[in-house]
């Protein structure tokens, strides 16, 4: 028997989400169908509101519902320390560590010439502006430690060096809980180069 | 099921689904090949950070059915070309060479050609890794890339009669990009509107083909000759690729600022 068109439409729309195939979409559609109306309304409302209420922070370009974002408005954060990340998810990961006392700058990606992403596609001019006008003393370049992230960090370093700001890069090495036996020789090598005094 | 153990360079990578990656690889065993790396984005245990540009890998790929995409089962790091990650100009030039290989390298082909192409890829990354990427290095790499993929322009002989070019044909020779080479004085007709190139420029480019990449610093190419060579190779590359390489704009931004002339040793970083 053919499925009712409203259900088919819902399944077709759910299938457009990442990681959702035909079976998962059908299961979700029937779950929503059997759920209380309040749950469905809340879900639909949350989806609409996230699109209409989330904006980019005018200072750091992170996702926020009020601009400037809470971190940029927080006077307890050290405005002289700026951590540069590729994406909002990277900012969230560093923030979860609770170890960064400064503020952030979200570039919006990394240099990727093969994909046609150049400096003009990233928020580099805005970063230079913040460094020059906000009295920034240190810029921590926390782009990902892959080829594109490393190249982006060095490119930013070249552009910012003239400002005299202290430039730092996130550390490389063994992950917590890692096993030396299974690490590749580059990671082990970097861990040795970046060794530190035992506290 | 066929299992292949070989070496590889990553040419291009695309995310696929929730956790997989589609990788375009250059290998001496299969030439350019597309594989799927299952779980490459979700788990770092299987491939670590090895599936990255400018890494020389030892890989194992499995072809379960002739019609399905091969699966990457193992990728061990053999060598990484660090210098390309730590210098924007080298990074840009490395990306440019990888993109050119991805667009122009054939799938399959004779084994000797596949091996030659793979070793060219390694040698090119090695040369960039140890040098300063200026306009001259870019031009010579463009020529060697075209040579490696079997699209080398004719530089010494007339493309119409195959006679060697001499002083009587110059000093300026019309280079027909579409025909793949210069036209001598005897074959030239008034309607031949080729790119005018000095014989000396063609000779410098021709002689560079006889050197190992690591010895190309000996090739003198500067001033007008460098400008002519740039114009010629860029038109030739665009003609054969069919469009501008995406990495060209970034590379041009960086290399245009570089001084021309002899290669300088890489500057020390603090």
Tab-separated table of C-alpha atoms in Angstrom:
chain	number	residue	atom	x	y	z
A	1	UNK	CA	0.000	0.000	0.000
A	2	UNK	CA	1.274	3.446	-0.889
A	3	UNK	CA	2.319	5.654	2.065
A	4	UNK	CA	0.223	8.780	2.655
A	5	UNK	CA	1.714	11.809	0.840
A	6	UNK	CA	2.340	13.882	4.047
A	7	UNK	CA	4.418	11.004	5.468
A	8	UNK	CA	6.253	10.599	2.176
A	9	UNK	CA	7.004	14.323	2.182
A	10	UNK	CA	8.361	14.147	5.757
A	11	UNK	CA	10.526	11.119	4.928
A	12	UNK	CA	11.864	12.872	1.823
A	13	UNK	CA	12.790	15.956	3.868
A	14	UNK	CA	14.395	13.974	6.700
A	15	UNK	CA	16.502	12.108	4.137
A	16	UNK	CA	18.117	15.400	3.213
A	17	UNK	CA	19.788	15.562	6.645
A	18	UNK	CA	23.376	14.274	6.892
A	19	UNK	CA	23.656	10.630	7.930
A	20	UNK	CA	19.929	9.933	7.469
A	21	UNK	CA	19.003	7.294	4.927
A	22	UNK	CA	15.631	5.918	3.831
A	23	UNK	CA	15.240	3.572	6.808
A	24	UNK	CA	16.239	6.104	9.465
A	25	UNK	CA	14.013	8.759	7.866
A	26	UNK	CA	11.042	6.406	7.877
A	27	UNK	CA	11.669	5.439	11.505
A	28	UNK	CA	11.928	9.113	12.537
A	29	UNK	CA	8.775	10.002	10.597
A	30	UNK	CA	6.738	7.308	12.354
A	31	UNK	CA	8.245	8.317	15.698
A	32	UNK	CA	7.120	11.919	15.135
A	33	UNK	CA	3.711	10.705	14.012
A	34	UNK	CA	3.207	8.773	17.232
A	35	UNK	CA	4.655	11.518	19.480
A	36	UNK	CA	2.588	14.054	21.449
A	37	UNK	CA	1.826	17.169	19.412
A	38	UNK	CA	3.738	19.310	21.933
A	39	UNK	CA	7.010	17.502	21.179
A	40	UNK	CA	6.582	17.925	17.440
A	41	UNK	CA	5.723	21.610	17.787
A	42	UNK	CA	8.726	22.235	20.036
A	43	UNK	CA	11.027	20.484	17.587
A	44	UNK	CA	9.686	22.434	14.599
A	45	UNK	CA	9.871	25.694	16.565
A	46	UNK	CA	13.474	24.995	17.635
A	47	UNK	CA	14.482	24.355	14.019
A	48	UNK	CA	12.867	27.567	12.778
A	49	UNK	CA	14.294	29.650	15.642
A	50	UNK	CA	17.851	28.403	15.208
A	51	UNK	CA	17.768	29.727	11.656
A	52	UNK	CA	16.219	33.070	12.546
A	53	UNK	CA	17.973	33.816	15.851
A	54	UNK	CA	21.546	32.614	15.380
A	55	UNK	CA	23.897	35.256	14.005
A	56	UNK	CA	27.652	35.736	13.805
A	57	UNK	CA	29.277	37.676	16.619
A	58	UNK	CA	30.434	41.032	15.234
A	59	UNK	CA	33.825	40.673	16.979
A	60	UNK	CA	34.854	37.015	16.928
A	61	UNK	CA	32.498	35.611	14.217
A	62	UNK	CA	31.378	32.728	16.428
A	63	UNK	CA	27.751	31.609	16.270
A	64	UNK	CA	25.636	33.403	18.887
A	65	UNK	CA	22.092	34.559	19.603
A	66	UNK	CA	23.287	38.001	20.778
A	67	UNK	CA	26.089	40.003	19.241
A	68	UNK	CA	28.652	40.589	20.737
A	69	UNK	CA	28.653	37.023	22.042
A	70	UNK	CA	28.864	36.243	25.796
A	71	UNK	CA	32.629	35.574	25.581
A	72	UNK	CA	33.366	38.882	23.826
A	73	UNK	CA	31.184	40.705	26.424
A	74	UNK	CA	32.792	38.977	29.409
A	75	UNK	CA	35.149	41.468	31.102
A	76	UNK	CA	36.804	38.634	33.057
A	77	UNK	CA	38.230	37.235	29.797
A	78	UNK	CA	41.663	38.585	28.930
A	79	UNK	CA	41.152	40.712	25.819
A	80	UNK	CA	44.907	40.745	25.207
A	81	UNK	CA	44.894	37.004	24.437
A	82	UNK	CA	43.316	35.896	21.173
A	83	UNK	CA	42.858	32.291	20.076
A	84	UNK	CA	42.347	31.804	16.327
A	85	UNK	CA	40.286	28.750	15.309
A	86	UNK	CA	38.910	27.490	12.006
A	87	UNK	CA	35.280	26.803	12.945
A	88	UNK	CA	32.820	27.443	15.816
A	89	UNK	CA	33.077	23.741	16.775
A	90	UNK	CA	36.825	24.237	17.377
A	91	UNK	CA	36.073	27.210	19.648
A	92	UNK	CA	33.637	25.018	21.589
A	93	UNK	CA	36.276	22.258	21.933
A	94	UNK	CA	38.849	24.669	23.382
A	95	UNK	CA	36.263	26.272	25.637
A	96	UNK	CA	35.358	22.830	27.031
A	97	UNK	CA	38.942	22.444	28.241
A	98	UNK	CA	38.428	25.479	30.503
A	99	UNK	CA	42.104	26.397	30.050
A	100	UNK	CA	41.917	29.402	27.734
A	101	UNK	CA	41.476	32.683	29.602
A	102	UNK	CA	41.355	34.879	26.514
A	103	UNK	CA	38.983	35.511	23.628
A	104	UNK	CA	38.557	33.911	20.202
A	105	UNK	CA	38.547	34.656	16.493
A	106	UNK	CA	36.765	32.246	14.146
A	107	UNK	CA	38.363	32.290	10.670
A	108	UNK	CA	35.596	30.407	8.904
A	109	UNK	CA	37.860	27.643	7.543
A	110	UNK	CA	41.464	27.090	6.521
A	111	UNK	CA	43.425	27.830	3.366
A	112	UNK	CA	42.629	25.129	0.849
A	113	UNK	CA	43.881	26.112	-2.613
A	114	UNK	CA	42.815	22.779	-4.139
A	115	UNK	CA	39.214	23.571	-3.095
A	116	UNK	CA	39.577	27.185	-4.228
A	117	UNK	CA	39.652	28.599	-0.661
A	118	UNK	CA	42.105	31.496	-0.475
A	119	UNK	CA	42.887	34.197	2.116
A	120	UNK	CA	40.061	36.411	0.840
A	121	UNK	CA	37.553	33.703	1.822
A	122	UNK	CA	38.667	33.745	5.479
A	123	UNK	CA	38.260	36.466	8.125
A	124	UNK	CA	41.921	37.447	8.042
A	125	UNK	CA	41.491	41.180	7.451
A	126	UNK	CA	39.147	41.292	10.453
A	127	UNK	CA	41.751	39.438	12.538
A	128	UNK	CA	44.447	41.943	11.569
A	129	UNK	CA	42.062	44.754	12.510
A	130	UNK	CA	41.442	43.261	15.963
A	131	UNK	CA	45.140	42.728	16.596
A	132	UNK	CA	45.934	46.330	15.644
A	133	UNK	CA	43.089	48.042	17.504
A	134	UNK	CA	42.301	45.840	20.534
A	135	UNK	CA	45.738	45.886	22.171
A	136	UNK	CA	46.224	42.143	21.626
A	137	UNK	CA	49.520	40.856	23.075
A	138	UNK	CA	49.371	37.179	22.073
A	139	UNK	CA	47.696	35.344	19.201
A	140	UNK	CA	47.392	31.572	19.696
A	141	UNK	CA	47.063	29.963	16.265
A	142	UNK	CA	44.811	26.974	16.955
A	143	UNK	CA	44.037	25.876	13.418
A	144	UNK	CA	43.950	22.099	12.953
A	145	UNK	CA	47.324	20.290	12.888
A	146	UNK	CA	46.904	19.042	9.313
A	147	UNK	CA	48.573	20.352	6.135
A	148	UNK	CA	45.938	23.021	5.506
A	149	UNK	CA	45.720	24.095	9.152
A	150	UNK	CA	49.504	24.279	9.521
A	151	UNK	CA	49.871	26.279	6.309
A	152	UNK	CA	47.098	28.642	7.443
A	153	UNK	CA	48.839	29.181	10.791
A	154	UNK	CA	52.130	30.021	9.053
A	155	UNK	CA	50.371	32.298	6.557
A	156	UNK	CA	48.686	34.163	9.449
A	157	UNK	CA	52.031	34.302	11.241
A	158	UNK	CA	53.614	35.986	8.215
A	159	UNK	CA	50.772	38.513	8.002
A	160	UNK	CA	50.732	39.310	11.736
A	161	UNK	CA	54.481	39.331	12.412
A	162	UNK	CA	54.808	43.025	11.527
A	163	UNK	CA	52.396	43.975	14.336
A	164	UNK	CA	54.894	42.747	16.928
A	165	UNK	CA	52.282	40.550	18.628
A	166	UNK	CA	53.478	37.324	20.287
A	167	UNK	CA	52.562	34.398	18.008
A	168	UNK	CA	52.063	30.922	19.456
A	169	UNK	CA	50.881	27.619	17.993
A	170	UNK	CA	48.943	24.853	19.766
A	171	UNK	CA	51.206	22.008	20.885
A	172	UNK	CA	51.728	18.781	18.945
A	173	UNK	CA	52.275	15.358	20.381
A	174	UNK	CA	50.812	12.239	21.917
A	175	UNK	CA	47.101	12.325	22.784
A	176	UNK	CA	46.000	11.667	26.377
A	177	UNK	CA	45.533	7.937	26.787
A	178	UNK	CA	47.591	7.287	23.645
A	179	UNK	CA	50.015	4.429	23.134
A	180	UNK	CA	53.531	5.140	21.810
A	181	UNK	CA	53.663	1.745	20.112
A	182	UNK	CA	50.772	2.627	17.824
A	183	UNK	CA	51.619	6.274	17.138
A	184	UNK	CA	53.068	7.251	13.748
A	185	UNK	CA	56.694	8.386	13.713
A	186	UNK	CA	55.817	12.014	12.918
A	187	UNK	CA	53.624	12.319	16.027
A	188	UNK	CA	56.279	10.656	18.167
A	189	UNK	CA	58.939	12.935	16.658
A	190	UNK	CA	56.875	16.052	17.385
A	191	UNK	CA	56.312	14.836	20.962
A	192	UNK	CA	60.056	14.561	21.429
A	193	UNK	CA	60.736	17.980	19.889
A	194	UNK	CA	58.081	19.531	22.146
A	195	UNK	CA	59.148	17.714	25.331
A	196	UNK	CA	58.923	19.724	28.550
A	197	UNK	CA	60.266	19.750	32.095
A	198	UNK	CA	58.523	17.386	34.457
A	199	UNK	CA	56.400	19.478	36.860
B	1	UNK	CA	38.739	-9.864	-3.889
B	2	UNK	CA	42.020	-8.262	-4.973
B	3	UNK	CA	44.419	-6.860	-2.399
B	4	UNK	CA	47.090	-4.381	-3.494
B	5	UNK	CA	50.023	-3.218	-1.375
B	6	UNK	CA	51.644	-0.096	-2.762
B	7	UNK	CA	52.868	3.426	-2.068
B	8	UNK	CA	50.682	6.516	-2.474
B	9	UNK	CA	50.432	10.294	-2.495
B	10	UNK	CA	47.113	11.983	-1.702
B	11	UNK	CA	45.933	14.206	-4.565
B	12	UNK	CA	42.436	15.169	-3.344
B	13	UNK	CA	40.098	14.274	-0.510
B	14	UNK	CA	36.333	14.680	-0.164
B	15	UNK	CA	34.159	13.932	2.851
B	16	UNK	CA	31.568	11.276	2.133
B	17	UNK	CA	28.533	10.572	4.315
B	18	UNK	CA	28.892	10.823	8.083
B	19	UNK	CA	32.302	9.333	8.614
B	20	UNK	CA	33.975	8.292	5.352
B	21	UNK	CA	36.346	9.942	2.925
B	22	UNK	CA	36.780	9.550	-0.812
B	23	UNK	CA	40.466	9.825	-1.640
B	24	UNK	CA	42.116	10.389	-4.993
B	25	UNK	CA	45.557	8.815	-4.812
B	26	UNK	CA	48.584	8.557	-7.058
B	27	UNK	CA	50.291	5.171	-6.791
B	28	UNK	CA	53.055	3.419	-8.757
B	29	UNK	CA	50.918	0.272	-8.884
B	30	UNK	CA	47.620	1.615	-10.224
B	31	UNK	CA	48.344	5.175	-11.377
B	32	UNK	CA	45.641	7.617	-10.281
B	33	UNK	CA	43.034	5.729	-8.293
B	34	UNK	CA	39.938	6.652	-6.280
B	35	UNK	CA	39.330	4.789	-3.023
B	36	UNK	CA	36.965	5.037	-0.088
B	37	UNK	CA	38.417	5.236	3.432
B	38	UNK	CA	35.633	3.944	5.680
B	39	UNK	CA	35.452	5.627	9.067
B	40	UNK	CA	38.371	7.951	8.250
B	41	UNK	CA	36.640	11.002	9.745
B	42	UNK	CA	35.191	9.312	12.807
B	43	UNK	CA	38.115	7.268	14.097
B	44	UNK	CA	41.721	8.383	14.362
B	45	UNK	CA	42.814	4.894	15.367
B	46	UNK	CA	42.735	3.366	11.916
B	47	UNK	CA	44.514	5.942	9.797
B	48	UNK	CA	45.684	8.472	12.402
B	49	UNK	CA	46.540	11.761	10.750
B	50	UNK	CA	48.172	9.978	7.843
B	51	UNK	CA	45.532	10.736	5.201
B	52	UNK	CA	46.842	14.214	4.607
B	53	UNK	CA	48.468	16.105	1.756
B	54	UNK	CA	52.253	15.906	1.327
B	55	UNK	CA	52.500	12.527	3.052
B	56	UNK	CA	54.214	9.595	1.331
B	57	UNK	CA	52.140	6.592	2.403
B	58	UNK	CA	52.380	2.837	2.235
B	59	UNK	CA	48.864	1.589	1.669
B	60	UNK	CA	46.752	-1.513	1.295
B	61	UNK	CA	43.673	-1.285	-0.927
B	62	UNK	CA	41.058	-3.943	-1.514
B	63	UNK	CA	38.831	-4.302	-4.550
B	64	UNK	CA	35.896	-6.512	-3.575
B	65	UNK	CA	34.080	-6.370	-6.906
B	66	UNK	CA	35.442	-5.059	-10.216
B	67	UNK	CA	32.611	-2.508	-10.428
B	68	UNK	CA	32.790	-1.205	-6.839
B	69	UNK	CA	35.101	1.465	-5.511
B	70	UNK	CA	38.292	0.125	-3.933
B	71	UNK	CA	38.549	0.374	-0.141
B	72	UNK	CA	41.558	1.736	1.687
B	73	UNK	CA	42.333	-0.729	4.458
B	74	UNK	CA	45.691	0.509	5.725
B	75	UNK	CA	47.793	3.675	5.433
B	76	UNK	CA	51.204	3.832	7.080
B	77	UNK	CA	53.263	6.995	6.989
B	78	UNK	CA	56.522	6.585	5.079
B	79	UNK	CA	57.604	10.218	4.969
B	80	UNK	CA	56.068	13.642	5.415
B	81	UNK	CA	57.225	16.752	3.532
B	82	UNK	CA	57.129	19.139	6.488
B	83	UNK	CA	58.437	22.161	4.638
B	84	UNK	CA	55.271	22.365	2.568
B	85	UNK	CA	53.112	22.695	5.664
B	86	UNK	CA	55.253	25.367	7.230
B	87	UNK	CA	55.765	27.836	4.390
B	88	UNK	CA	52.734	29.317	2.596
B	89	UNK	CA	54.561	29.607	-0.740
B	90	UNK	CA	55.721	25.991	-0.667
B	91	UNK	CA	52.242	24.922	0.426
B	92	UNK	CA	50.671	26.805	-2.491
B	93	UNK	CA	53.122	25.327	-5.007
B	94	UNK	CA	52.672	21.816	-3.574
B	95	UNK	CA	48.882	22.113	-3.853
B	96	UNK	CA	49.267	23.382	-7.437
B	97	UNK	CA	51.376	20.360	-8.446
B	98	UNK	CA	48.991	17.916	-6.735
B	99	UNK	CA	45.980	19.524	-8.416
B	100	UNK	CA	47.700	19.413	-11.825
B	101	UNK	CA	48.512	15.720	-11.305
B	102	UNK	CA	44.938	15.050	-10.212
B	103	UNK	CA	43.568	16.701	-13.363
B	104	UNK	CA	46.105	15.407	-15.861
B	105	UNK	CA	47.434	12.062	-14.623
B	106	UNK	CA	45.881	9.117	-16.448
B	107	UNK	CA	44.193	6.215	-14.660
B	108	UNK	CA	46.069	3.011	-15.404
B	109	UNK	CA	48.619	3.041	-18.232
B	110	UNK	CA	51.885	1.153	-18.617
B	111	UNK	CA	53.593	0.167	-15.371
B	112	UNK	CA	56.817	1.996	-16.216
B	113	UNK	CA	54.831	5.198	-16.854
B	114	UNK	CA	52.872	4.834	-13.585
B	115	UNK	CA	56.087	4.392	-11.629
B	116	UNK	CA	57.730	7.331	-13.389
B	117	UNK	CA	54.760	9.565	-12.585
B	118	UNK	CA	54.691	8.548	-8.933
B	119	UNK	CA	58.415	9.146	-8.543
B	120	UNK	CA	57.998	12.522	-10.229
B	121	UNK	CA	55.340	13.382	-7.603
B	122	UNK	CA	57.725	12.475	-4.779
B	123	UNK	CA	60.665	14.307	-6.378
B	124	UNK	CA	58.560	17.434	-6.967
B	125	UNK	CA	57.424	17.554	-3.311
B	126	UNK	CA	61.004	16.936	-2.210
B	127	UNK	CA	62.285	19.806	-4.363
B	128	UNK	CA	59.602	22.206	-3.108
B	129	UNK	CA	60.267	21.053	0.476
B	130	UNK	CA	63.896	22.128	0.265
B	131	UNK	CA	63.621	25.266	-1.862
B	132	UNK	CA	62.122	28.722	-1.939
B	133	UNK	CA	59.120	28.761	-4.244
B	134	UNK	CA	59.691	31.592	-6.677
B	135	UNK	CA	58.427	32.218	-10.220
B	136	UNK	CA	61.286	30.225	-11.732
B	137	UNK	CA	60.610	27.167	-9.623
B	138	UNK	CA	56.950	27.362	-10.591
B	139	UNK	CA	57.703	27.548	-14.322
B	140	UNK	CA	60.156	24.655	-14.227
B	141	UNK	CA	57.706	22.545	-12.201
B	142	UNK	CA	54.902	23.301	-14.655
B	143	UNK	CA	57.084	22.061	-17.507
B	144	UNK	CA	58.169	18.940	-15.598
B	145	UNK	CA	54.559	18.183	-14.616
B	146	UNK	CA	53.472	18.370	-18.256
B	147	UNK	CA	56.417	16.143	-19.164
B	148	UNK	CA	55.535	13.630	-16.430
B	149	UNK	CA	51.915	13.278	-17.565
B	150	UNK	CA	52.911	12.893	-21.222
B	151	UNK	CA	51.902	16.374	-22.366
B	152	UNK	CA	55.353	17.873	-22.825
B	153	UNK	CA	55.375	20.736	-25.325
B	154	UNK	CA	57.772	20.439	-28.249
B	155	UNK	CA	60.578	22.928	-27.591
B	156	UNK	CA	63.394	22.061	-30.008
B	157	UNK	CA	61.749	21.139	-33.325
B	158	UNK	CA	59.137	22.544	-35.673
B	159	UNK	CA	55.761	20.887	-35.025
B	160	UNK	CA	55.019	20.829	-38.763
B	161	UNK	CA	58.222	19.495	-40.399
B	162	UNK	CA	60.112	18.176	-37.299
B	163	UNK	CA	63.306	20.019	-38.308
B	164	UNK	CA	65.495	21.331	-35.488
B	165	UNK	CA	65.066	25.042	-34.856
B	166	UNK	CA	68.143	27.161	-35.617
B	167	UNK	CA	69.260	30.802	-35.751
B	168	UNK	CA	67.549	31.202	-39.134
B	169	UNK	CA	64.165	30.625	-37.470
B	170	UNK	CA	64.595	33.308	-34.815
B	171	UNK	CA	65.169	35.226	-32.754
B	172	UNK	CA	61.387	35.118	-32.208
B	173	UNK	CA	59.519	31.924	-33.086
B	174	UNK	CA	55.716	31.594	-33.144
B	175	UNK	CA	54.651	28.922	-30.648
B	176	UNK	CA	51.334	27.241	-31.547
B	177	UNK	CA	49.819	26.183	-28.197
B	178	UNK	CA	47.087	24.127	-29.872
B	179	UNK	CA	49.608	22.273	-32.041
B	180	UNK	CA	51.957	21.769	-29.070
B	181	UNK	CA	55.113	23.514	-30.318
B	182	UNK	CA	56.915	26.141	-32.419
B	183	UNK	CA	56.761	26.595	-36.178
B	184	UNK	CA	60.009	27.084	-38.148
B	185	UNK	CA	60.573	29.875	-40.684
B	186	UNK	CA	60.092	27.521	-43.663
B	187	UNK	CA	56.685	26.267	-42.467
B	188	UNK	CA	55.425	29.636	-41.243
B	189	UNK	CA	52.557	31.268	-43.113
B	190	UNK	CA	51.306	34.867	-42.694
B	191	UNK	CA	48.203	33.612	-40.857
B	192	UNK	CA	50.287	31.807	-38.193
B	193	UNK	CA	49.450	33.814	-35.063
B	194	UNK	CA	51.396	31.830	-32.490
B	195	UNK	CA	52.766	33.114	-29.205
B	196	UNK	CA	56.115	34.816	-30.016
B	197	UNK	CA	58.919	33.194	-27.986
B	198	UNK	CA	62.669	33.752	-28.163
B	199	UNK	CA	64.718	30.746	-29.269
B	200	UNK	CA	66.883	31.197	-26.167
B	201	UNK	CA	63.849	30.736	-23.911
B	202	UNK	CA	62.879	27.521	-25.692
B	203	UNK	CA	66.459	26.268	-25.397
B	204	UNK	CA	66.608	27.030	-21.656
B	205	UNK	CA	63.356	25.138	-21.110
B	206	UNK	CA	64.551	22.246	-23.271
B	207	UNK	CA	67.832	21.970	-21.395
B	208	UNK	CA	65.994	21.977	-18.028
B	209	UNK	CA	64.339	18.703	-19.033
B	210	UNK	CA	67.716	16.965	-18.928
B	211	UNK	CA	68.336	17.777	-15.266
B	212	UNK	CA	67.188	15.966	-12.138
B	213	UNK	CA	64.689	18.142	-10.262
B	214	UNK	CA	67.174	18.570	-7.441
B	215	UNK	CA	69.722	20.038	-9.901
B	216	UNK	CA	67.392	22.571	-11.558
B	217	UNK	CA	68.909	25.412	-9.541
B	218	UNK	CA	71.635	25.416	-12.251
B	219	UNK	CA	69.174	26.521	-14.932
B	220	UNK	CA	69.434	30.243	-15.633
B	221	UNK	CA	65.982	31.652	-16.349
B	222	UNK	CA	65.244	35.227	-15.459
B	223	UNK	CA	64.051	38.559	-16.788
B	224	UNK	CA	62.305	38.460	-20.168
B	225	UNK	CA	62.960	34.749	-20.663
B	226	UNK	CA	61.207	33.935	-17.389
B	227	UNK	CA	58.228	36.099	-18.360
B	228	UNK	CA	58.014	34.416	-21.786
B	229	UNK	CA	58.275	30.949	-20.259
B	230	UNK	CA	55.537	31.806	-17.754
B	231	UNK	CA	53.183	32.981	-20.487
B	232	UNK	CA	53.883	29.942	-22.652
B	233	UNK	CA	53.465	27.312	-19.949
B	234	UNK	CA	50.406	28.877	-18.383
B	235	UNK	CA	48.642	28.989	-21.771
B	236	UNK	CA	49.766	25.459	-22.539
B	237	UNK	CA	48.566	24.161	-19.165
B	238	UNK	CA	45.199	25.925	-19.441
B	239	UNK	CA	44.732	24.606	-22.972
B	240	UNK	CA	45.243	21.021	-21.790
B	241	UNK	CA	43.482	21.234	-18.413
B	242	UNK	CA	40.583	23.079	-20.043
B	243	UNK	CA	40.268	25.603	-17.227
B	244	UNK	CA	42.306	27.448	-14.635
B	245	UNK	CA	43.492	25.285	-11.750
B	246	UNK	CA	41.748	26.314	-8.536
B	247	UNK	CA	45.009	26.601	-6.647
B	248	UNK	CA	46.486	28.991	-9.231
B	249	UNK	CA	45.026	32.207	-7.775
B	250	UNK	CA	46.563	31.658	-4.314
B	251	UNK	CA	49.880	30.572	-5.809
B	252	UNK	CA	50.009	33.659	-8.020
B	253	UNK	CA	49.314	35.903	-5.000
B	254	UNK	CA	52.356	34.460	-3.236
B	255	UNK	CA	54.861	33.880	-6.037
B	256	UNK	CA	54.346	37.230	-7.749
B	257	UNK	CA	55.906	38.844	-4.717
B	258	UNK	CA	58.888	36.506	-4.783
B	259	UNK	CA	62.075	37.784	-6.424
B	260	UNK	CA	63.106	36.010	-9.574
B	261	UNK	CA	66.476	34.438	-10.180
B	262	UNK	CA	68.450	31.748	-8.430
B	263	UNK	CA	66.891	29.682	-5.701
B	264	UNK	CA	67.755	30.725	-2.210
B	265	UNK	CA	68.085	28.258	0.649
B	266	UNK	CA	64.975	28.070	2.832
B	267	UNK	CA	65.010	30.784	5.433
B	268	UNK	CA	65.373	29.672	9.024
B	269	UNK	CA	62.223	29.931	11.094
B	270	UNK	CA	62.424	30.995	14.733
